[in-house]
Tab-separated table of C-alpha atoms in Angstrom:
chain	number	residue	atom	x	y	z
I	1	MET	CA	116.374	151.695	48.651
I	2	VAL	CA	117.676	151.837	52.133
I	3	LEU	CA	114.276	151.544	53.428
I	4	ARG	CA	113.513	148.680	51.837
I	5	LYS	CA	116.759	147.002	52.411
I	6	LEU	CA	115.272	147.793	56.208
I	7	MET	CA	111.890	146.453	55.961
I	8	GLY	CA	113.888	143.386	54.470
I	9	VAL	CA	115.576	143.184	57.344
I	10	LEU	CA	112.360	143.878	60.064
I	11	MET	CA	110.454	141.560	57.971
I	12	VAL	CA	112.817	138.135	58.133
I	13	ALA	CA	113.612	139.407	61.964
I	14	LEU	CA	109.961	139.076	62.141
I	15	ILE	CA	109.938	135.743	61.092
I	16	VAL	CA	112.610	133.819	62.582
I	17	GLY	CA	111.344	135.337	66.134
I	18	ALA	CA	107.641	133.838	65.229
I	19	ALA	CA	109.063	130.477	64.108
I	20	SER	CA	111.300	130.755	67.292
I	21	PHE	CA	108.395	131.716	69.974
I	22	ALA	CA	106.494	128.885	68.069
I	23	VAL	CA	108.571	125.975	69.519
I	24	ALA	CA	110.164	127.615	72.167
I	25	GLY	CA	108.489	125.240	75.769
I	26	VAL	CA	106.846	122.919	73.216
I	27	PRO	CA	107.805	119.489	72.686
I	28	ASP	CA	109.333	118.560	69.679
I	29	LEU	CA	108.490	114.272	69.335
I	30	GLY	CA	111.824	114.748	67.009
I	31	LEU	CA	114.388	115.733	69.831
I	32	SER	CA	112.877	114.320	72.425
I	33	THR	CA	113.464	111.277	73.739
I	34	ALA	CA	112.623	107.764	75.662
I	35	THR	CA	115.061	105.148	76.832
I	36	MET	CA	114.352	101.907	79.280
I	37	ALA	CA	117.075	101.151	81.861
I	38	THR	CA	117.182	98.294	80.236
I	39	SER	CA	118.588	97.525	76.886
I	40	GLY	CA	118.888	94.659	74.799
I	41	GLN	CA	115.841	92.273	76.015
I	42	THR	CA	112.083	92.983	76.129
I	43	LEU	CA	111.100	92.722	79.371
I	44	SER	CA	107.297	91.992	80.413
I	45	LEU	CA	105.100	94.619	82.753
I	46	PHE	CA	102.914	93.207	84.692
I	47	ASN	CA	99.541	95.277	85.583
I	48	LEU	CA	96.948	95.405	87.821
I	49	PRO	CA	93.828	97.764	87.250
I	50	SER	CA	93.531	98.885	90.388
I	51	GLY	CA	97.543	99.946	90.062
I	52	GLY	CA	99.197	96.998	92.819
I	53	GLY	CA	100.604	95.327	89.891
I	54	ASN	CA	104.469	95.504	89.435
I	55	ALA	CA	106.445	98.589	89.527
I	56	PHE	CA	108.783	98.945	86.444
I	57	THR	CA	111.790	98.558	87.890
I	58	ALA	CA	110.581	94.729	88.321
I	59	ALA	CA	109.420	93.517	84.947
I	60	TYR	CA	109.966	89.956	84.137
I	61	ILE	CA	112.280	88.950	81.509
I	62	VAL	CA	110.467	87.320	78.864
I	63	GLY	CA	111.223	84.009	77.788
I	64	GLY	CA	112.349	83.657	81.965
I	65	GLY	CA	115.229	84.550	83.242
I	66	GLY	CA	113.674	86.808	86.082
I	67	GLN	CA	113.398	90.037	86.499
I	68	ALA	CA	115.034	93.556	85.052
I	69	ASP	CA	114.490	97.007	85.168
I	70	ALA	CA	111.878	98.704	82.621
I	71	THR	CA	111.858	102.179	84.002
I	72	ILE	CA	111.205	104.493	80.559
I	73	THR	CA	113.063	107.842	81.127
I	74	VAL	CA	111.889	110.785	79.525
I	75	THR	CA	113.924	113.861	77.710
I	76	LEU	CA	111.517	116.695	76.546
I	77	ASN	CA	113.390	118.875	74.265
I	78	ASP	CA	111.186	121.799	72.250
I	79	GLY	CA	111.617	122.585	69.184
I	80	LEU	CA	115.357	124.517	69.547
I	81	GLY	CA	116.770	121.708	71.409
I	82	ALA	CA	116.079	123.174	74.892
I	83	PRO	CA	115.090	121.079	77.553
I	84	ILE	CA	111.263	121.413	78.670
I	85	ALA	CA	110.542	121.595	82.593
I	86	ASN	CA	107.970	121.382	84.249
I	87	TYR	CA	105.646	119.803	81.754
I	88	PRO	CA	102.460	118.040	83.161
I	89	PHE	CA	102.978	114.273	83.147
I	90	GLU	CA	99.071	114.302	82.958
I	91	ASP	CA	99.997	114.665	79.504
I	92	ILE	CA	102.953	112.327	79.697
I	93	THR	CA	101.608	108.267	78.853
I	94	LEU	CA	102.301	105.388	77.238
I	95	ALA	CA	100.479	103.248	74.592
I	96	CYS	CA	101.645	99.652	73.910
I	97	THR	CA	99.631	97.985	70.913
I	98	ASN	CA	100.517	95.257	68.648
I	99	GLY	CA	97.511	95.359	65.876
I	100	GLY	CA	94.558	94.452	67.447
I	101	GLN	CA	96.326	93.798	71.284
I	102	VAL	CA	96.101	96.986	73.329
I	103	MET	CA	97.226	98.109	76.550
I	104	VAL	CA	94.391	99.513	78.184
I	105	PRO	CA	95.081	102.332	81.036
I	106	CYS	CA	92.009	103.407	83.929
I	107	LEU	CA	91.264	107.097	83.805
I	108	GLY	CA	95.703	108.612	84.156
I	109	GLY	CA	96.416	104.823	84.421
I	110	ALA	CA	99.568	105.600	82.160
I	111	THR	CA	101.051	109.092	83.009
I	112	ALA	CA	104.994	109.446	83.693
I	113	ASP	CA	105.816	109.695	87.306
I	114	ALA	CA	105.798	113.869	87.815
I	115	ASN	CA	106.484	116.814	85.515
I	116	THR	CA	109.291	117.381	84.041
I	117	ASP	CA	112.385	118.959	86.145
I	118	ALA	CA	114.567	121.385	85.231
I	119	SER	CA	116.697	118.640	82.893
I	120	GLY	CA	112.867	118.591	81.432
I	121	VAL	CA	113.097	114.964	82.153
I	122	THR	CA	110.484	112.054	83.809
I	123	GLN	CA	110.087	109.064	84.513
I	124	PHE	CA	107.811	106.234	84.633
I	125	GLN	CA	108.723	103.988	87.236
I	126	THR	CA	105.574	103.441	89.881
I	127	PRO	CA	102.999	100.737	88.655
I	128	LEU	CA	100.574	101.558	85.826
I	129	ALA	CA	96.750	101.073	87.153
I	130	ALA	CA	95.742	99.106	83.308
I	131	GLY	CA	94.495	95.635	81.710
I	132	GLY	CA	94.540	94.452	78.733
I	133	TRP	CA	97.676	92.907	76.984
I	134	ALA	CA	99.603	93.348	74.508
I	135	ASP	CA	103.347	92.203	73.311
I	136	GLY	CA	104.570	94.616	71.015
I	137	THR	CA	106.464	97.551	71.626
I	138	THR	CA	105.859	100.624	74.292
I	139	GLU	CA	105.431	104.060	72.930
I	140	VAL	CA	105.461	107.228	74.895
I	141	LEU	CA	102.800	109.982	74.629
I	142	ILE	CA	103.287	113.840	74.256
I	143	ALA	CA	99.831	115.088	74.092
I	144	GLY	CA	98.895	112.084	72.528
I	145	ALA	CA	101.445	111.904	69.723
I	146	ALA	CA	103.920	109.484	69.583
I	147	LEU	CA	107.539	110.146	70.172
I	148	THR	CA	109.152	109.646	66.163
I	149	SER	CA	112.048	107.554	67.870
I	150	GLY	CA	110.038	104.519	68.369
I	151	GLY	CA	109.150	102.761	70.801
I	152	VAL	CA	110.866	100.485	73.612
I	153	ALA	CA	111.273	97.240	74.552
I	154	LEU	CA	108.219	96.324	77.043
I	155	GLN	CA	105.364	94.242	76.783
I	156	MET	CA	101.840	94.050	78.525
I	157	ASN	CA	100.020	91.948	79.993
I	158	SER	CA	97.759	92.018	83.168
I	159	ALA	CA	95.461	90.026	85.512
I	160	ASP	CA	92.522	92.392	83.612
I	161	ILE	CA	92.742	89.937	80.605
I	162	ASN	CA	90.188	91.461	78.718
I	163	GLY	CA	90.516	95.103	79.575
I	164	SER	CA	87.626	95.731	80.850
I	165	GLY	CA	88.976	97.743	83.812
I	166	ASN	CA	88.445	94.671	86.373
I	167	VAL	CA	89.540	91.173	86.854
I	168	ASP	CA	86.243	88.980	87.391
I	169	LEU	CA	85.258	86.077	86.107
I	170	SER	CA	85.507	87.092	83.027
I	171	ASP	CA	89.521	87.173	83.021
I	172	VAL	CA	89.469	84.018	85.204
I	173	SER	CA	87.274	82.462	82.299
I	174	ILE	CA	89.860	83.519	79.905
I	175	PHE	CA	92.771	82.810	81.725
I	176	SER	CA	91.237	79.443	82.448
I	177	SER	CA	90.875	78.273	78.051
I	178	ILE	CA	94.593	80.035	78.053
I	179	PHE	CA	95.681	77.400	81.174
I	180	TYR	CA	93.927	74.145	79.057
I	181	GLY	CA	94.879	75.251	75.621
I	182	ALA	CA	96.986	76.999	73.688
I	183	TYR	CA	99.587	79.298	74.656
I	184	SER	CA	98.862	83.275	75.073
I	185	TYR	CA	101.183	85.820	77.070
I	186	ALA	CA	97.612	87.491	77.425
I	187	ALA	CA	97.719	84.933	80.924
I	188	ASP	CA	101.677	84.532	80.875
I	189	PHE	CA	102.065	86.933	83.286
I	190	ASN	CA	105.578	86.245	85.299
I	191	ALA	CA	106.193	85.960	80.774
I	192	ASP	CA	108.325	82.726	80.902
I	193	GLY	CA	107.168	81.540	78.009
I	194	ALA	CA	104.743	79.296	80.370
I	195	VAL	CA	101.094	79.012	81.809
I	196	THR	CA	101.881	77.534	85.066
I	197	LEU	CA	100.726	77.419	88.726
I	198	SER	CA	102.978	81.495	88.821
I	199	ASP	CA	100.420	83.123	86.420
I	200	VAL	CA	97.110	81.246	88.411
I	201	ALA	CA	98.802	83.022	91.558
I	202	LEU	CA	99.746	86.724	90.044
I	203	LEU	CA	95.610	86.119	88.650
I	204	ALA	CA	94.751	85.128	92.406
I	205	SER	CA	96.438	88.774	93.813
I	206	GLY	CA	94.449	90.837	90.835
I	207	VAL	CA	90.851	88.924	91.835
I	208	GLY	CA	88.490	91.831	93.005
I	209	GLY	CA	90.315	94.311	91.536
I	210	ALA	CA	89.259	97.715	89.691
I	211	CYS	CA	90.150	101.027	88.857
I	212	PRO	CA	90.092	103.567	90.842
U	1	MET	CA	109.347	41.874	131.818
U	2	LYS	CA	105.909	41.112	130.080
U	3	LYS	CA	104.526	44.607	131.323
U	4	LEU	CA	107.156	46.126	129.574
U	5	VAL	CA	106.909	44.489	126.092
U	6	VAL	CA	103.091	44.943	126.047
U	7	LEU	CA	103.216	48.801	126.901
U	8	ALA	CA	106.531	48.577	123.970
U	9	LEU	CA	104.249	47.001	121.621
U	10	VAL	CA	101.159	48.983	123.067
U	11	SER	CA	102.452	51.919	121.685
U	12	LEU	CA	104.105	51.480	118.696
U	13	ILE	CA	100.568	49.839	117.618
U	14	ALA	CA	98.474	52.864	119.198
U	15	SER	CA	100.976	55.638	117.409
U	16	SER	CA	100.806	53.994	114.086
U	17	ALA	CA	96.842	55.309	113.840
U	18	PHE	CA	98.329	58.769	114.482
U	19	ALA	CA	101.463	59.219	111.716
U	20	GLY	CA	102.189	62.748	112.977
U	21	LEU	CA	103.885	65.087	111.184
U	22	ASP	CA	106.687	64.093	108.605
U	23	GLY	CA	109.865	65.631	110.282
U	24	ASP	CA	111.542	66.594	106.427
U	25	ASN	CA	110.777	69.737	105.326
U	26	ASP	CA	108.470	70.841	103.079
U	27	MET	CA	106.089	68.037	102.940
U	28	MET	CA	102.347	67.503	101.510
U	29	GLY	CA	100.137	65.380	102.750
U	30	ILE	CA	96.209	65.094	103.542
U	31	TYR	CA	95.157	64.151	107.197
U	32	PHE	CA	92.353	64.724	109.388
U	33	ASP	CA	93.413	66.488	111.719
U	34	MET	CA	95.158	69.974	112.063
U	35	ASP	CA	98.029	69.114	113.571
U	36	GLY	CA	98.978	66.175	111.042
U	37	ASN	CA	98.364	63.536	113.188
U	38	SER	CA	95.310	61.645	111.853
U	39	VAL	CA	95.740	60.083	108.857
U	40	CYS	CA	92.501	57.151	109.625
U	41	ALA	CA	88.952	58.002	109.751
U	42	SER	CA	86.024	56.212	110.101
U	43	ALA	CA	82.532	57.170	108.044
U	44	ALA	CA	79.066	55.628	107.711
U	45	PHE	CA	77.302	56.437	104.733
U	46	LEU	CA	76.495	60.633	103.983
U	47	ASP	CA	78.527	61.297	106.482
U	48	HIS	CA	80.945	64.246	105.809
U	49	VAL	CA	84.660	63.819	106.616
U	50	THR	CA	86.745	66.531	107.432
U	51	ALA	CA	90.342	66.339	106.176
U	52	TYR	CA	93.026	68.940	105.379
U	53	VAL	CA	95.662	69.216	103.215
U	54	LEU	CA	98.891	70.741	105.242
U	55	TYR	CA	102.035	71.739	103.955
U	56	THR	CA	104.137	70.162	106.745
U	57	ASN	CA	107.636	72.014	108.068
U	58	PRO	CA	107.507	74.771	105.320
U	59	THR	CA	110.789	76.339	104.727
U	60	LEU	CA	108.842	78.588	103.352
U	61	ALA	CA	107.887	81.923	105.599
U	62	THR	CA	104.500	82.697	103.342
U	63	THR	CA	103.336	81.056	100.308
U	64	ARG	CA	100.973	82.392	97.749
U	65	GLY	CA	99.381	78.683	97.106
U	66	PHE	CA	99.499	75.642	95.903
U	67	GLU	CA	98.634	72.577	93.170
U	68	LEU	CA	98.288	69.076	94.114
U	69	GLY	CA	96.152	65.790	92.956
U	70	TYR	CA	94.394	63.206	94.849
U	71	ASP	CA	92.977	59.955	94.069
U	72	LEU	CA	90.218	58.248	96.541
U	73	VAL	CA	91.255	54.836	95.520
U	74	GLY	CA	87.553	52.765	96.203
U	75	ALA	CA	85.615	55.785	95.545
U	76	THR	CA	82.705	55.649	93.294
U	77	ASN	CA	80.120	57.924	94.476
U	78	THR	CA	81.751	59.636	97.054
U	79	SER	CA	82.733	63.300	96.739
U	80	VAL	CA	85.140	66.192	97.886
U	81	ALA	CA	83.953	70.225	98.080
U	82	LYS	CA	87.158	72.419	98.829
U	83	ALA	CA	87.478	75.069	100.798
U	84	PHE	CA	90.682	77.391	101.181
U	85	PRO	CA	91.918	79.895	104.392
U	86	VAL	CA	92.103	82.683	102.170
U	87	SER	CA	89.895	83.879	99.103
U	88	ALA	CA	91.731	81.806	96.670
U	89	THR	CA	91.725	81.378	92.563
U	90	ASP	CA	91.358	77.393	91.192
U	91	VAL	CA	91.766	76.212	88.239
U	92	GLY	CA	91.506	72.667	89.358
U	93	THR	CA	89.575	70.373	87.570
U	94	GLY	CA	88.530	66.834	89.353
U	95	ASN	CA	90.636	66.219	91.930
U	96	ASN	CA	93.510	68.432	91.494
U	97	ILE	CA	94.103	71.730	93.267
U	98	ILE	CA	95.951	74.494	90.979
U	99	ALA	CA	95.702	77.365	93.279
U	100	GLY	CA	96.504	80.702	93.788
U	101	PHE	CA	95.609	82.993	97.341
U	102	ALA	CA	95.131	86.392	96.616
U	103	THR	CA	97.188	87.190	99.826
U	104	PRO	CA	100.106	85.436	101.190
U	105	ILE	CA	99.577	82.804	104.280
U	106	ALA	CA	101.750	82.346	106.983
U	107	THR	CA	103.126	79.348	107.535
U	108	SER	CA	103.234	77.408	110.094
U	109	PRO	CA	104.645	73.679	111.420
U	110	ALA	CA	101.361	71.916	109.726
U	111	THR	CA	99.848	74.667	107.103
U	112	VAL	CA	96.090	74.190	106.370
U	113	MET	CA	96.410	74.725	102.561
U	114	ALA	CA	92.846	73.541	102.489
U	115	THR	CA	90.204	71.847	103.723
U	116	LEU	CA	88.126	69.016	102.457
U	117	ASP	CA	84.533	68.405	102.769
U	118	ILE	CA	84.523	64.408	101.906
U	119	PHE	CA	81.287	63.140	101.598
U	120	TYR	CA	80.881	59.979	101.970
U	121	LEU	CA	78.964	58.090	99.520
U	122	ASP	CA	80.426	54.699	99.877
U	123	PHE	CA	79.750	51.000	101.641
U	124	ASN	CA	83.935	50.267	100.989
U	125	PRO	CA	86.964	51.859	102.305
U	126	ILE	CA	89.082	54.487	100.336
U	127	ASP	CA	92.508	55.349	100.273
U	128	ILE	CA	93.487	58.943	99.472
U	129	VAL	CA	96.640	58.050	97.240
U	130	LEU	CA	98.268	61.972	96.751
U	131	ARG	CA	100.017	62.555	93.215
U	132	ALA	CA	101.190	65.487	91.176
U	133	ALA	CA	98.874	68.385	89.843
U	134	ASP	CA	96.959	67.249	86.377
U	135	PRO	CA	98.210	69.743	84.602
U	136	SER	CA	101.317	69.866	86.295
U	137	SER	CA	103.880	73.236	86.675
U	138	ASN	CA	107.168	70.513	86.372
U	139	THR	CA	108.196	67.886	85.568
U	140	GLN	CA	109.046	65.661	88.383
U	141	GLY	CA	105.615	64.587	89.373
U	142	LEU	CA	105.604	66.539	92.583
U	143	PRO	CA	103.566	68.693	94.561
U	144	MET	CA	104.389	72.281	94.581
U	145	VAL	CA	104.212	75.693	96.304
U	146	VAL	CA	104.363	79.322	95.312
U	147	ARG	CA	106.463	81.628	97.181
U	148	GLU	CA	106.032	85.019	97.929
U	149	ASP	CA	107.422	86.363	94.597
U	150	PHE	CA	105.230	83.839	92.750
U	151	SER	CA	107.888	81.460	91.743
U	152	LEU	CA	107.304	77.810	92.572
U	153	MET	CA	108.926	75.308	94.957
U	154	THR	CA	108.117	71.679	94.372
U	155	VAL	CA	107.866	69.557	97.734
U	156	GLY	CA	107.750	66.454	98.300
U	157	PHE	CA	104.662	63.696	99.305
U	158	SER	CA	103.952	63.120	103.076
U	159	ALA	CA	103.563	59.191	101.708
U	160	PRO	CA	105.322	58.304	98.701
U	161	GLY	CA	103.958	55.372	96.851
U	162	GLY	CA	101.522	54.747	98.857
U	163	PRO	CA	98.438	55.911	100.659
U	164	ALA	CA	98.858	59.128	102.237
U	165	ALA	CA	95.120	58.628	103.916
U	166	THR	CA	91.876	56.424	104.566
U	167	ILE	CA	88.306	56.072	105.632
U	168	ASN	CA	87.409	52.903	106.436
U	169	GLY	CA	90.625	51.191	105.617
U	170	ASP	CA	93.784	49.088	106.499
U	171	CYS	CA	95.620	51.587	109.199
U	172	ASN	CA	98.527	49.094	109.608
U	173	GLY	CA	96.237	46.581	111.711
U	174	VAL	CA	95.343	49.546	114.217
U	175	VAL	CA	92.037	50.788	115.707
U	176	ASP	CA	91.414	54.007	116.942
U	177	ASN	CA	90.712	53.554	120.787
U	178	GLU	CA	93.822	52.803	122.633
U	179	GLU	CA	91.951	50.684	125.620
U	180	ALA	CA	90.797	48.041	122.737
U	181	SER	CA	93.854	47.579	121.035
U	182	PHE	CA	95.533	47.033	124.679
U	183	GLY	CA	93.363	44.542	125.447
U	184	SER	CA	93.558	43.078	122.529
U	185	VAL	CA	97.260	42.577	122.795
U	186	LYS	CA	97.162	41.254	126.497
U	187	ALA	CA	94.461	38.640	125.515
U	188	LEU	CA	98.038	37.424	123.434
U	189	PHE	CA	99.905	36.811	126.736
U	190	ARG	CA	97.339	34.869	127.940
């Protein structure tokens, strides 16, 4: 009888111990968080495949109204709610999609700025190396899986309109068709609601550029 | 006294062939020299005439592009080719320039924004009249330049309401040879 009780206690301890071991140090997609520096507004980030686009601190306010800080701060916690330190930045990435629209990062072009610190925190602040465009939300992916808290209100576009990894004549042609045709966010690089000379200049700043 | 009057008249007449830079800040015009002095040119059939789109007396230290329209009044066959001071993307069609520079350029009192190669294929005078680009990025009917931060600023026309420059046209009675003009004025007093 006593032996049976002891065996039961031992089994429970093993199970609990195993469960704890399984979640410790492993990011929990529900307990980890991502927040954008500016709340209450939808922002837009202009990217270039060369990495020479806007930093997150200089994102455009959608609809005009200047620029605002879109820095994304990620806090990684494990299943026990403990912060995960030194999680590799290469496995913390961004995705921005909306239906068929997609931000297309260059290889390693949409990763966090650094490994997580002792508090499990890292940020996205430096410009991405990316093309393509999407006017949806931006999600943080941990090893390819999105946080369950949902995305932040950040849209993205690029002088590399077709997401080919280059800003070339194809993109100039697409831009021109939008400039002289119906409005599309794809060419509204400063997100002011109109495709104008400012966007021509932003396009020009990226022509000839390519993924590293 | 007569000599003084003649000298004064000559200087007035000679100066009208050479416009000089518009004194106002942030103006845009087309000139036949890079200093903004000449708005009159002579050309024979098949001549190439070089003209410059100048952004004059700028308040900006640098610029990343501009938009401007121009009409060649009196032209039937004359064509224009454009070149920019740095690599640029120009989405303007016809006689419209809507250009973004790949890199910002530093400005000067007469900043060359574009060089026009006017291939003169007509036999009559041509007046160059400036207007806003079509389509325009503003509703004020003015040309624009791009600031360093990619925002836009309207600028003025060097010659609002009239020709900015002319090829073989009327330079308000001015000839481009100072001795000839002096002689013709002297003849008035014989």
